[in-house]
Amino acid sequence: HVAARRARPGDDLITHLIAAEEAGDRLSTEELVATCVLLLNAGHEATVHAIGNGVHAILANGADPAALFAEEAATAATVEEILRFDPPLHLFTRLALEEVEVFGHQFRRGETVGCLLAAANRDPARYAEPDRFDPSRGGAGQLTFGAGIHFCVGAPLARLELGLALPALFSRIPRLRLSRPAIFADRYHFRGLEAMWLRAGN
Ligand code: HEM
């Protein structure tokens, strides 16, 4: 695609990435490919699953979409609670750069540490009744986008997408409901739906 767009530019993302430059510097083909992979995995797939998980959380918990998306503040709170309750990414890892003790656990240099973001989101010390889907709590403080220097650079875009897609879906199909239990995919990295059967009317 990169070669094809170099030969014949179009009005698309790859063409814009090829044209992008900073101080006379352009992205190499390897960098373009890496950026496309990143945008597809980080930018597209995570948001797809967040939207699917969100629709499921609303319907499986019998929440009333008309109230959830009644106005901007309610929509924002619903989006945060969806991100807390059923995030599309559960696990990121870190390498210990030096010997360190964290919360009483000793790590040696080079050891891998699994950070279970989704489990942190259900921490009973942080949230009352953490297993309850409750948009009124606003999901504040969830770790779905990570923390620290690697905090998700696409978080504002993801929040925007969720806040637009979900109200659009439920205003077009207000009586949307599950017609049988959904199936979550058995994947290592992404937590998302394999299949969700929906009914649009009575
Ligand atoms: C609901 C959707 C999303 C979720 C749950 C999510 C989650 C995350 C998490 C947990 C991290 C931190 C990884 C780590 O600490 O190692 C991260 C990093 C990142 N995300 Fe997202 N993300 C989402 C959407 C997006 C979007 C829409 C984009 C771009 C268009 C994006 C681009 C990135 C990039 C570039 C990083 C790496 C940042 C760095 O290492 O400095 N993400 N994301």
mmCIF file with all atom_site columns, N, CA and C and ligand atoms in Angstrom, residues 38-51 83 86-94 115 117 142-159 161-162 189-190, ligand 1:
data_model
loop_
_atom_site.group_PDB
_atom_site.id
_atom_site.type_symbol
_atom_site.label_atom_id
_atom_site.label_alt_id
_atom_site.label_comp_id
_atom_site.label_asym_id
_atom_site.label_entity_id
_atom_site.label_seq_id
_atom_site.pdbx_PDB_ins_code
_atom_site.Cartn_x
_atom_site.Cartn_y
_atom_site.Cartn_z
_atom_site.occupancy
_atom_site.B_iso_or_equiv
_atom_site.pdbx_formal_charge
_atom_site.auth_seq_id
_atom_site.auth_comp_id
_atom_site.auth_asym_id
_atom_site.auth_atom_id
_atom_site.pdbx_PDB_model_num
ATOM   1   N  N   . LEU A 1 38  ? 0.359   0.029   14.413 1.00 0.00 ? 38  LEU A N   1
ATOM   2   C  CA  . LEU A 1 38  ? -0.012  0.632   15.700 1.00 0.00 ? 38  LEU A CA  1
ATOM   3   C  C   . LEU A 1 38  ? -1.414  1.231   15.631 1.00 0.00 ? 38  LEU A C   1
ATOM   4   N  N   . LEU A 1 39  ? -1.700  1.953   14.539 1.00 0.00 ? 39  LEU A N   1
ATOM   5   C  CA  . LEU A 1 39  ? -3.020  2.580   14.441 1.00 0.00 ? 39  LEU A CA  1
ATOM   6   C  C   . LEU A 1 39  ? -4.119  1.534   14.330 1.00 0.00 ? 39  LEU A C   1
ATOM   7   N  N   . LEU A 1 40  ? -3.809  0.428   13.647 1.00 0.00 ? 40  LEU A N   1
ATOM   8   C  CA  . LEU A 1 40  ? -4.812  -0.631  13.500 1.00 0.00 ? 40  LEU A CA  1
ATOM   9   C  C   . LEU A 1 40  ? -5.052  -1.335  14.832 1.00 0.00 ? 40  LEU A C   1
ATOM   10  N  N   . ASN A 1 41  ? -3.979  -1.725  15.505 1.00 0.00 ? 41  ASN A N   1
ATOM   11  C  CA  . ASN A 1 41  ? -4.119  -2.462  16.770 1.00 0.00 ? 41  ASN A CA  1
ATOM   12  C  C   . ASN A 1 41  ? -4.566  -1.564  17.906 1.00 0.00 ? 41  ASN A C   1
ATOM   13  N  N   . ALA A 1 42  ? -3.797  -0.502  18.135 1.00 0.00 ? 42  ALA A N   1
ATOM   14  C  CA  . ALA A 1 42  ? -4.078  0.367   19.280 1.00 0.00 ? 42  ALA A CA  1
ATOM   15  C  C   . ALA A 1 42  ? -5.274  1.256   18.980 1.00 0.00 ? 42  ALA A C   1
ATOM   16  N  N   . GLY A 1 43  ? -5.293  1.826   17.791 1.00 0.00 ? 43  GLY A N   1
ATOM   17  C  CA  . GLY A 1 43  ? -6.279  2.851   17.498 1.00 0.00 ? 43  GLY A CA  1
ATOM   18  C  C   . GLY A 1 43  ? -7.623  2.321   17.068 1.00 0.00 ? 43  GLY A C   1
ATOM   19  N  N   . HIS A 1 44  ? -7.645  1.191   16.378 1.00 0.00 ? 44  HIS A N   1
ATOM   20  C  CA  . HIS A 1 44  ? -8.913  0.700   15.838 1.00 0.00 ? 44  HIS A CA  1
ATOM   21  C  C   . HIS A 1 44  ? -9.499  -0.423  16.684 1.00 0.00 ? 44  HIS A C   1
ATOM   22  N  N   . GLU A 1 45  ? -8.697  -1.486  16.861 1.00 0.00 ? 45  GLU A N   1
ATOM   23  C  CA  . GLU A 1 45  ? -9.225  -2.704  17.480 1.00 0.00 ? 45  GLU A CA  1
ATOM   24  C  C   . GLU A 1 45  ? -9.689  -2.478  18.921 1.00 0.00 ? 45  GLU A C   1
ATOM   25  N  N   . ALA A 1 46  ? -8.914  -1.714  19.695 1.00 0.00 ? 46  ALA A N   1
ATOM   26  C  CA  . ALA A 1 46  ? -9.289  -1.482  21.098 1.00 0.00 ? 46  ALA A CA  1
ATOM   27  C  C   . ALA A 1 46  ? -10.628 -0.752  21.168 1.00 0.00 ? 46  ALA A C   1
ATOM   28  N  N   . THR A 1 47  ? -10.815 0.233   20.292 1.00 0.00 ? 47  THR A N   1
ATOM   29  C  CA  . THR A 1 47  ? -12.056 1.009   20.329 1.00 0.00 ? 47  THR A CA  1
ATOM   30  C  C   . THR A 1 47  ? -13.237 0.172   19.861 1.00 0.00 ? 47  THR A C   1
ATOM   31  N  N   . VAL A 1 48  ? -13.012 -0.668  18.840 1.00 0.00 ? 48  VAL A N   1
ATOM   32  C  CA  . VAL A 1 48  ? -14.070 -1.578  18.376 1.00 0.00 ? 48  VAL A CA  1
ATOM   33  C  C   . VAL A 1 48  ? -14.573 -2.420  19.549 1.00 0.00 ? 48  VAL A C   1
ATOM   34  N  N   . HIS A 1 49  ? -13.633 -3.017  20.306 1.00 0.00 ? 49  HIS A N   1
ATOM   35  C  CA  . HIS A 1 49  ? -14.044 -3.885  21.411 1.00 0.00 ? 49  HIS A CA  1
ATOM   36  C  C   . HIS A 1 49  ? -14.655 -3.084  22.555 1.00 0.00 ? 49  HIS A C   1
ATOM   37  N  N   . ALA A 1 50  ? -14.149 -1.860  22.768 1.00 0.00 ? 50  ALA A N   1
ATOM   38  C  CA  . ALA A 1 50  ? -14.734 -1.032  23.834 1.00 0.00 ? 50  ALA A CA  1
ATOM   39  C  C   . ALA A 1 50  ? -16.194 -0.720  23.502 1.00 0.00 ? 50  ALA A C   1
ATOM   40  N  N   . ILE A 1 51  ? -16.494 -0.459  22.228 1.00 0.00 ? 51  ILE A N   1
ATOM   41  C  CA  . ILE A 1 51  ? -17.879 -0.169  21.831 1.00 0.00 ? 51  ILE A CA  1
ATOM   42  C  C   . ILE A 1 51  ? -18.742 -1.428  22.000 1.00 0.00 ? 51  ILE A C   1
ATOM   43  N  N   . LEU A 1 83  ? -15.721 1.941   30.328 1.00 0.00 ? 83  LEU A N   1
ATOM   44  C  CA  . LEU A 1 83  ? -14.268 1.714   30.261 1.00 0.00 ? 83  LEU A CA  1
ATOM   45  C  C   . LEU A 1 83  ? -13.768 1.030   31.534 1.00 0.00 ? 83  LEU A C   1
ATOM   46  N  N   . ASP A 1 86  ? -15.674 -2.987  31.721 1.00 0.00 ? 86  ASP A N   1
ATOM   47  C  CA  . ASP A 1 86  ? -15.295 -4.075  30.803 1.00 0.00 ? 86  ASP A CA  1
ATOM   48  C  C   . ASP A 1 86  ? -14.294 -3.571  29.757 1.00 0.00 ? 86  ASP A C   1
ATOM   49  N  N   . PRO A 1 87  ? -13.067 -3.299  30.180 1.00 0.00 ? 87  PRO A N   1
ATOM   50  C  CA  . PRO A 1 87  ? -12.088 -2.715  29.251 1.00 0.00 ? 87  PRO A CA  1
ATOM   51  C  C   . PRO A 1 87  ? -11.618 -3.704  28.185 1.00 0.00 ? 87  PRO A C   1
ATOM   52  N  N   . PRO A 1 88  ? -11.263 -3.198  26.996 1.00 0.00 ? 88  PRO A N   1
ATOM   53  C  CA  . PRO A 1 88  ? -10.860 -4.091  25.905 1.00 0.00 ? 88  PRO A CA  1
ATOM   54  C  C   . PRO A 1 88  ? -9.441  -4.633  26.056 1.00 0.00 ? 88  PRO A C   1
ATOM   55  N  N   . LEU A 1 89  ? -8.667  -4.052  26.966 1.00 0.00 ? 89  LEU A N   1
ATOM   56  C  CA  . LEU A 1 89  ? -7.294  -4.531  27.187 1.00 0.00 ? 89  LEU A CA  1
ATOM   57  C  C   . LEU A 1 89  ? -7.125  -4.767  28.684 1.00 0.00 ? 89  LEU A C   1
ATOM   58  N  N   . HIS A 1 90  ? -6.750  -5.976  29.052 1.00 0.00 ? 90  HIS A N   1
ATOM   59  C  CA  . HIS A 1 90  ? -6.653  -6.295  30.478 1.00 0.00 ? 90  HIS A CA  1
ATOM   60  C  C   . HIS A 1 90  ? -5.231  -6.255  31.015 1.00 0.00 ? 90  HIS A C   1
ATOM   61  N  N   . LEU A 1 91  ? -4.282  -6.557  30.162 1.00 0.00 ? 91  LEU A N   1
ATOM   62  C  CA  . LEU A 1 91  ? -2.924  -6.809  30.669 1.00 0.00 ? 91  LEU A CA  1
ATOM   63  C  C   . LEU A 1 91  ? -1.848  -6.116  29.848 1.00 0.00 ? 91  LEU A C   1
ATOM   64  N  N   . PHE A 1 92  ? -1.015  -5.333  30.516 1.00 0.00 ? 92  PHE A N   1
ATOM   65  C  CA  . PHE A 1 92  ? 0.216   -4.836  29.893 1.00 0.00 ? 92  PHE A CA  1
ATOM   66  C  C   . PHE A 1 92  ? 1.378   -5.233  30.788 1.00 0.00 ? 92  PHE A C   1
ATOM   67  N  N   . THR A 1 93  ? 2.538   -5.389  30.197 1.00 0.00 ? 93  THR A N   1
ATOM   68  C  CA  . THR A 1 93  ? 3.676   -5.830  31.005 1.00 0.00 ? 93  THR A CA  1
ATOM   69  C  C   . THR A 1 93  ? 4.733   -4.728  31.097 1.00 0.00 ? 93  THR A C   1
ATOM   70  N  N   . ARG A 1 94  ? 5.559   -4.865  32.111 1.00 0.00 ? 94  ARG A N   1
ATOM   71  C  CA  . ARG A 1 94  ? 6.695   -3.974  32.304 1.00 0.00 ? 94  ARG A CA  1
ATOM   72  C  C   . ARG A 1 94  ? 7.906   -4.823  32.666 1.00 0.00 ? 94  ARG A C   1
ATOM   73  N  N   . CYS A 1 115 ? 0.792   -6.155  34.605 1.00 0.00 ? 115 CYS A N   1
ATOM   74  C  CA  . CYS A 1 115 ? -0.070  -5.157  35.253 1.00 0.00 ? 115 CYS A CA  1
ATOM   75  C  C   . CYS A 1 115 ? -1.508  -5.411  34.785 1.00 0.00 ? 115 CYS A C   1
ATOM   76  N  N   . LEU A 1 117 ? -4.724  -4.278  34.432 1.00 0.00 ? 117 LEU A N   1
ATOM   77  C  CA  . LEU A 1 117 ? -5.501  -3.034  34.494 1.00 0.00 ? 117 LEU A CA  1
ATOM   78  C  C   . LEU A 1 117 ? -6.965  -3.317  34.804 1.00 0.00 ? 117 LEU A C   1
ATOM   79  N  N   . GLN A 1 142 ? -10.415 5.049   36.659 1.00 0.00 ? 142 GLN A N   1
ATOM   80  C  CA  . GLN A 1 142 ? -10.132 3.732   36.053 1.00 0.00 ? 142 GLN A CA  1
ATOM   81  C  C   . GLN A 1 142 ? -8.765  3.744   35.346 1.00 0.00 ? 142 GLN A C   1
ATOM   82  N  N   . LEU A 1 143 ? -8.189  2.539   35.221 1.00 0.00 ? 143 LEU A N   1
ATOM   83  C  CA  . LEU A 1 143 ? -6.836  2.428   34.653 1.00 0.00 ? 143 LEU A CA  1
ATOM   84  C  C   . LEU A 1 143 ? -6.846  1.839   33.236 1.00 0.00 ? 143 LEU A C   1
ATOM   85  N  N   . THR A 1 144 ? -7.993  1.933   32.589 1.00 0.00 ? 144 THR A N   1
ATOM   86  C  CA  . THR A 1 144 ? -8.163  1.337   31.257 1.00 0.00 ? 144 THR A CA  1
ATOM   87  C  C   . THR A 1 144 ? -7.149  1.840   30.236 1.00 0.00 ? 144 THR A C   1
ATOM   88  N  N   . PHE A 1 145 ? -6.743  3.094   30.357 1.00 0.00 ? 145 PHE A N   1
ATOM   89  C  CA  . PHE A 1 145 ? -5.772  3.649   29.404 1.00 0.00 ? 145 PHE A CA  1
ATOM   90  C  C   . PHE A 1 145 ? -4.347  3.626   29.958 1.00 0.00 ? 145 PHE A C   1
ATOM   91  N  N   . GLY A 1 146 ? -4.110  2.857   31.022 1.00 0.00 ? 146 GLY A N   1
ATOM   92  C  CA  . GLY A 1 146 ? -2.776  2.796   31.601 1.00 0.00 ? 146 GLY A CA  1
ATOM   93  C  C   . GLY A 1 146 ? -2.513  4.002   32.491 1.00 0.00 ? 146 GLY A C   1
ATOM   94  N  N   . ALA A 1 147 ? -1.239  4.241   32.759 1.00 0.00 ? 147 ALA A N   1
ATOM   95  C  CA  . ALA A 1 147 ? -0.853  5.352   33.633 1.00 0.00 ? 147 ALA A CA  1
ATOM   96  C  C   . ALA A 1 147 ? 0.609   5.671   33.396 1.00 0.00 ? 147 ALA A C   1
ATOM   97  N  N   . GLY A 1 148 ? 1.007   6.879   33.764 1.00 0.00 ? 148 GLY A N   1
ATOM   98  C  CA  . GLY A 1 148 ? 2.422   7.238   33.657 1.00 0.00 ? 148 GLY A CA  1
ATOM   99  C  C   . GLY A 1 148 ? 2.827   7.628   32.253 1.00 0.00 ? 148 GLY A C   1
ATOM   100 N  N   . ILE A 1 149 ? 4.098   7.454   31.919 1.00 0.00 ? 149 ILE A N   1
ATOM   101 C  CA  . ILE A 1 149 ? 4.603   8.013   30.658 1.00 0.00 ? 149 ILE A CA  1
ATOM   102 C  C   . ILE A 1 149 ? 4.013   7.332   29.421 1.00 0.00 ? 149 ILE A C   1
ATOM   103 N  N   . HIS A 1 150 ? 3.529   6.100   29.570 1.00 0.00 ? 150 HIS A N   1
ATOM   104 C  CA  . HIS A 1 150 ? 2.948   5.416   28.414 1.00 0.00 ? 150 HIS A CA  1
ATOM   105 C  C   . HIS A 1 150 ? 1.440   5.528   28.364 1.00 0.00 ? 150 HIS A C   1
ATOM   106 N  N   . PHE A 1 151 ? 0.861   6.407   29.186 1.00 0.00 ? 151 PHE A N   1
ATOM   107 C  CA  . PHE A 1 151 ? -0.600  6.593   29.170 1.00 0.00 ? 151 PHE A CA  1
ATOM   108 C  C   . PHE A 1 151 ? -1.072  6.758   27.722 1.00 0.00 ? 151 PHE A C   1
ATOM   109 N  N   . CYS A 1 152 ? -2.163  6.080   27.408 1.00 0.00 ? 152 CYS A N   1
ATOM   110 C  CA  . CYS A 1 152 ? -2.665  6.027   26.023 1.00 0.00 ? 152 CYS A CA  1
ATOM   111 C  C   . CYS A 1 152 ? -2.774  7.408   25.381 1.00 0.00 ? 152 CYS A C   1
ATOM   112 N  N   . VAL A 1 153 ? -2.052  7.550   24.267 1.00 0.00 ? 153 VAL A N   1
ATOM   113 C  CA  . VAL A 1 153 ? -2.058  8.835   23.561 1.00 0.00 ? 153 VAL A CA  1
ATOM   114 C  C   . VAL A 1 153 ? -3.406  9.030   22.840 1.00 0.00 ? 153 VAL A C   1
ATOM   115 N  N   . GLY A 1 154 ? -4.129  7.929   22.617 1.00 0.00 ? 154 GLY A N   1
ATOM   116 C  CA  . GLY A 1 154 ? -5.406  8.017   21.887 1.00 0.00 ? 154 GLY A CA  1
ATOM   117 C  C   . GLY A 1 154 ? -6.619  8.084   22.795 1.00 0.00 ? 154 GLY A C   1
ATOM   118 N  N   . ALA A 1 155 ? -6.412  8.230   24.116 1.00 0.00 ? 155 ALA A N   1
ATOM   119 C  CA  . ALA A 1 155 ? -7.545  8.214   25.053 1.00 0.00 ? 155 ALA A CA  1
ATOM   120 C  C   . ALA A 1 155 ? -8.628  9.252   24.716 1.00 0.00 ? 155 ALA A C   1
ATOM   121 N  N   . PRO A 1 156 ? -8.249  10.506  24.400 1.00 0.00 ? 156 PRO A N   1
ATOM   122 C  CA  . PRO A 1 156 ? -9.315  11.476  24.082 1.00 0.00 ? 156 PRO A CA  1
ATOM   123 C  C   . PRO A 1 156 ? -10.113 11.066  22.840 1.00 0.00 ? 156 PRO A C   1
ATOM   124 N  N   . LEU A 1 157 ? -9.412  10.505  21.836 1.00 0.00 ? 157 LEU A N   1
ATOM   125 C  CA  . LEU A 1 157 ? -10.105 10.069  20.618 1.00 0.00 ? 157 LEU A CA  1
ATOM   126 C  C   . LEU A 1 157 ? -11.039 8.896   20.934 1.00 0.00 ? 157 LEU A C   1
ATOM   127 N  N   . ALA A 1 158 ? -10.547 7.929   21.726 1.00 0.00 ? 158 ALA A N   1
ATOM   128 C  CA  . ALA A 1 158 ? -11.367 6.769   22.077 1.00 0.00 ? 158 ALA A CA  1
ATOM   129 C  C   . ALA A 1 158 ? -12.616 7.207   22.843 1.00 0.00 ? 158 ALA A C   1
ATOM   130 N  N   . ARG A 1 159 ? -12.435 8.127   23.783 1.00 0.00 ? 159 ARG A N   1
ATOM   131 C  CA  . ARG A 1 159 ? -13.593 8.621   24.566 1.00 0.00 ? 159 ARG A CA  1
ATOM   132 C  C   . ARG A 1 159 ? -14.596 9.310   23.639 1.00 0.00 ? 159 ARG A C   1
ATOM   133 N  N   . GLU A 1 161 ? -15.010 8.755   20.408 1.00 0.00 ? 161 GLU A N   1
ATOM   134 C  CA  . GLU A 1 161 ? -15.667 7.751   19.561 1.00 0.00 ? 161 GLU A CA  1
ATOM   135 C  C   . GLU A 1 161 ? -16.790 7.035   20.320 1.00 0.00 ? 161 GLU A C   1
ATOM   136 N  N   . LEU A 1 162 ? -16.500 6.640   21.563 1.00 0.00 ? 162 LEU A N   1
ATOM   137 C  CA  . LEU A 1 162 ? -17.520 5.959   22.370 1.00 0.00 ? 162 LEU A CA  1
ATOM   138 C  C   . LEU A 1 162 ? -18.705 6.890   22.643 1.00 0.00 ? 162 LEU A C   1
ATOM   139 N  N   . HIS A 1 189 ? -4.900  -11.102 24.118 1.00 0.00 ? 189 HIS A N   1
ATOM   140 C  CA  . HIS A 1 189 ? -4.679  -9.681  24.354 1.00 0.00 ? 189 HIS A CA  1
ATOM   141 C  C   . HIS A 1 189 ? -5.961  -8.867  24.469 1.00 0.00 ? 189 HIS A C   1
ATOM   142 N  N   . PHE A 1 190 ? -6.818  -8.959  23.459 1.00 0.00 ? 190 PHE A N   1
ATOM   143 C  CA  . PHE A 1 190 ? -8.035  -8.143  23.479 1.00 0.00 ? 190 PHE A CA  1
ATOM   144 C  C   . PHE A 1 190 ? -9.164  -8.865  24.176 1.00 0.00 ? 190 PHE A C   1
HETATM 145 C  C1  . HEM B 2 .   ? -10.824 2.210   24.249 1.00 0.00 ? 1   HEM B C1  1
HETATM 146 C  C2  . HEM B 2 .   ? -9.769  2.315   23.455 1.00 0.00 ? 1   HEM B C2  1
HETATM 147 C  C3  . HEM B 2 .   ? -8.349  2.224   23.905 1.00 0.00 ? 1   HEM B C3  1
HETATM 148 C  C4  . HEM B 2 .   ? -7.822  1.600   25.015 1.00 0.00 ? 1   HEM B C4  1
HETATM 149 C  C5  . HEM B 2 .   ? -8.550  0.798   26.091 1.00 0.00 ? 1   HEM B C5  1
HETATM 150 C  C6  . HEM B 2 .   ? -6.394  1.843   24.998 1.00 0.00 ? 1   HEM B C6  1
HETATM 151 C  C7  . HEM B 2 .   ? -5.512  1.395   25.973 1.00 0.00 ? 1   HEM B C7  1
HETATM 152 C  C8  . HEM B 2 .   ? -4.185  1.712   26.027 1.00 0.00 ? 1   HEM B C8  1
HETATM 153 C  C9  . HEM B 2 .   ? -3.276  1.368   27.119 1.00 0.00 ? 1   HEM B C9  1
HETATM 154 C  C10 . HEM B 2 .   ? -3.653  0.587   28.366 1.00 0.00 ? 1   HEM B C10 1
HETATM 155 C  C11 . HEM B 2 .   ? -2.061  1.870   26.811 1.00 0.00 ? 1   HEM B C11 1
HETATM 156 C  C12 . HEM B 2 .   ? -0.791  1.802   27.685 1.00 0.00 ? 1   HEM B C12 1
HETATM 157 C  C13 . HEM B 2 .   ? 0.065   0.642   27.311 1.00 0.00 ? 1   HEM B C13 1
HETATM 158 C  C14 . HEM B 2 .   ? 1.208   0.478   28.267 1.00 0.00 ? 1   HEM B C14 1
HETATM 159 O  O1  . HEM B 2 .   ? 1.201   1.059   29.351 1.00 0.00 ? 1   HEM B O1  1
HETATM 160 O  O2  . HEM B 2 .   ? 2.151   -0.284  27.941 1.00 0.00 ? 1   HEM B O2  1
HETATM 161 C  C15 . HEM B 2 .   ? -2.158  2.503   25.515 1.00 0.00 ? 1   HEM B C15 1
HETATM 162 C  C16 . HEM B 2 .   ? -1.112  3.091   24.836 1.00 0.00 ? 1   HEM B C16 1
HETATM 163 C  C17 . HEM B 2 .   ? -1.220  3.617   23.575 1.00 0.00 ? 1   HEM B C17 1
HETATM 164 N  N1  . HEM B 2 .   ? -2.375  3.808   22.846 1.00 0.00 ? 1   HEM B N1  1
HETATM 165 FE FE1 . HEM B 2 .   ? -4.234  3.294   23.408 1.00 0.00 ? 1   HEM B FE1 1
HETATM 166 N  N2  . HEM B 2 .   ? -6.082  2.597   23.894 1.00 0.00 ? 1   HEM B N2  1
HETATM 167 C  C18 . HEM B 2 .   ? -7.237  2.858   23.205 1.00 0.00 ? 1   HEM B C18 1
HETATM 168 C  C19 . HEM B 2 .   ? -7.374  3.614   22.048 1.00 0.00 ? 1   HEM B C19 1
HETATM 169 C  C20 . HEM B 2 .   ? -6.326  4.160   21.357 1.00 0.00 ? 1   HEM B C20 1
HETATM 170 C  C21 . HEM B 2 .   ? -6.446  4.971   20.157 1.00 0.00 ? 1   HEM B C21 1
HETATM 171 C  C22 . HEM B 2 .   ? -7.777  5.388   19.524 1.00 0.00 ? 1   HEM B C22 1
HETATM 172 C  C23 . HEM B 2 .   ? -5.172  5.252   19.741 1.00 0.00 ? 1   HEM B C23 1
HETATM 173 C  C24 . HEM B 2 .   ? -4.671  6.049   18.556 1.00 0.00 ? 1   HEM B C24 1
HETATM 174 C  C25 . HEM B 2 .   ? -5.413  6.510   17.574 1.00 0.00 ? 1   HEM B C25 1
HETATM 175 C  C26 . HEM B 2 .   ? -4.260  4.665   20.697 1.00 0.00 ? 1   HEM B C26 1
HETATM 176 C  C27 . HEM B 2 .   ? -2.902  4.740   20.629 1.00 0.00 ? 1   HEM B C27 1
HETATM 177 C  C28 . HEM B 2 .   ? -2.043  4.376   21.640 1.00 0.00 ? 1   HEM B C28 1
HETATM 178 C  C29 . HEM B 2 .   ? -0.591  4.555   21.587 1.00 0.00 ? 1   HEM B C29 1
HETATM 179 C  C30 . HEM B 2 .   ? 0.197   5.164   20.443 1.00 0.00 ? 1   HEM B C30 1
HETATM 180 C  C31 . HEM B 2 .   ? -0.086  4.089   22.804 1.00 0.00 ? 1   HEM B C31 1
HETATM 181 C  C32 . HEM B 2 .   ? 1.385   4.049   23.254 1.00 0.00 ? 1   HEM B C32 1
HETATM 182 C  C33 . HEM B 2 .   ? 1.688   5.255   24.093 1.00 0.00 ? 1   HEM B C33 1
HETATM 183 C  C34 . HEM B 2 .   ? 3.096   5.191   24.658 1.00 0.00 ? 1   HEM B C34 1
HETATM 184 O  O3  . HEM B 2 .   ? 3.672   4.108   24.792 1.00 0.00 ? 1   HEM B O3  1
HETATM 185 O  O4  . HEM B 2 .   ? 3.612   6.266   24.997 1.00 0.00 ? 1   HEM B O4  1
HETATM 186 N  N3  . HEM B 2 .   ? -4.989  4.027   21.659 1.00 0.00 ? 1   HEM B N3  1
HETATM 187 N  N4  . HEM B 2 .   ? -3.459  2.411   25.063 1.00 0.00 ? 1   HEM B N4  1
#
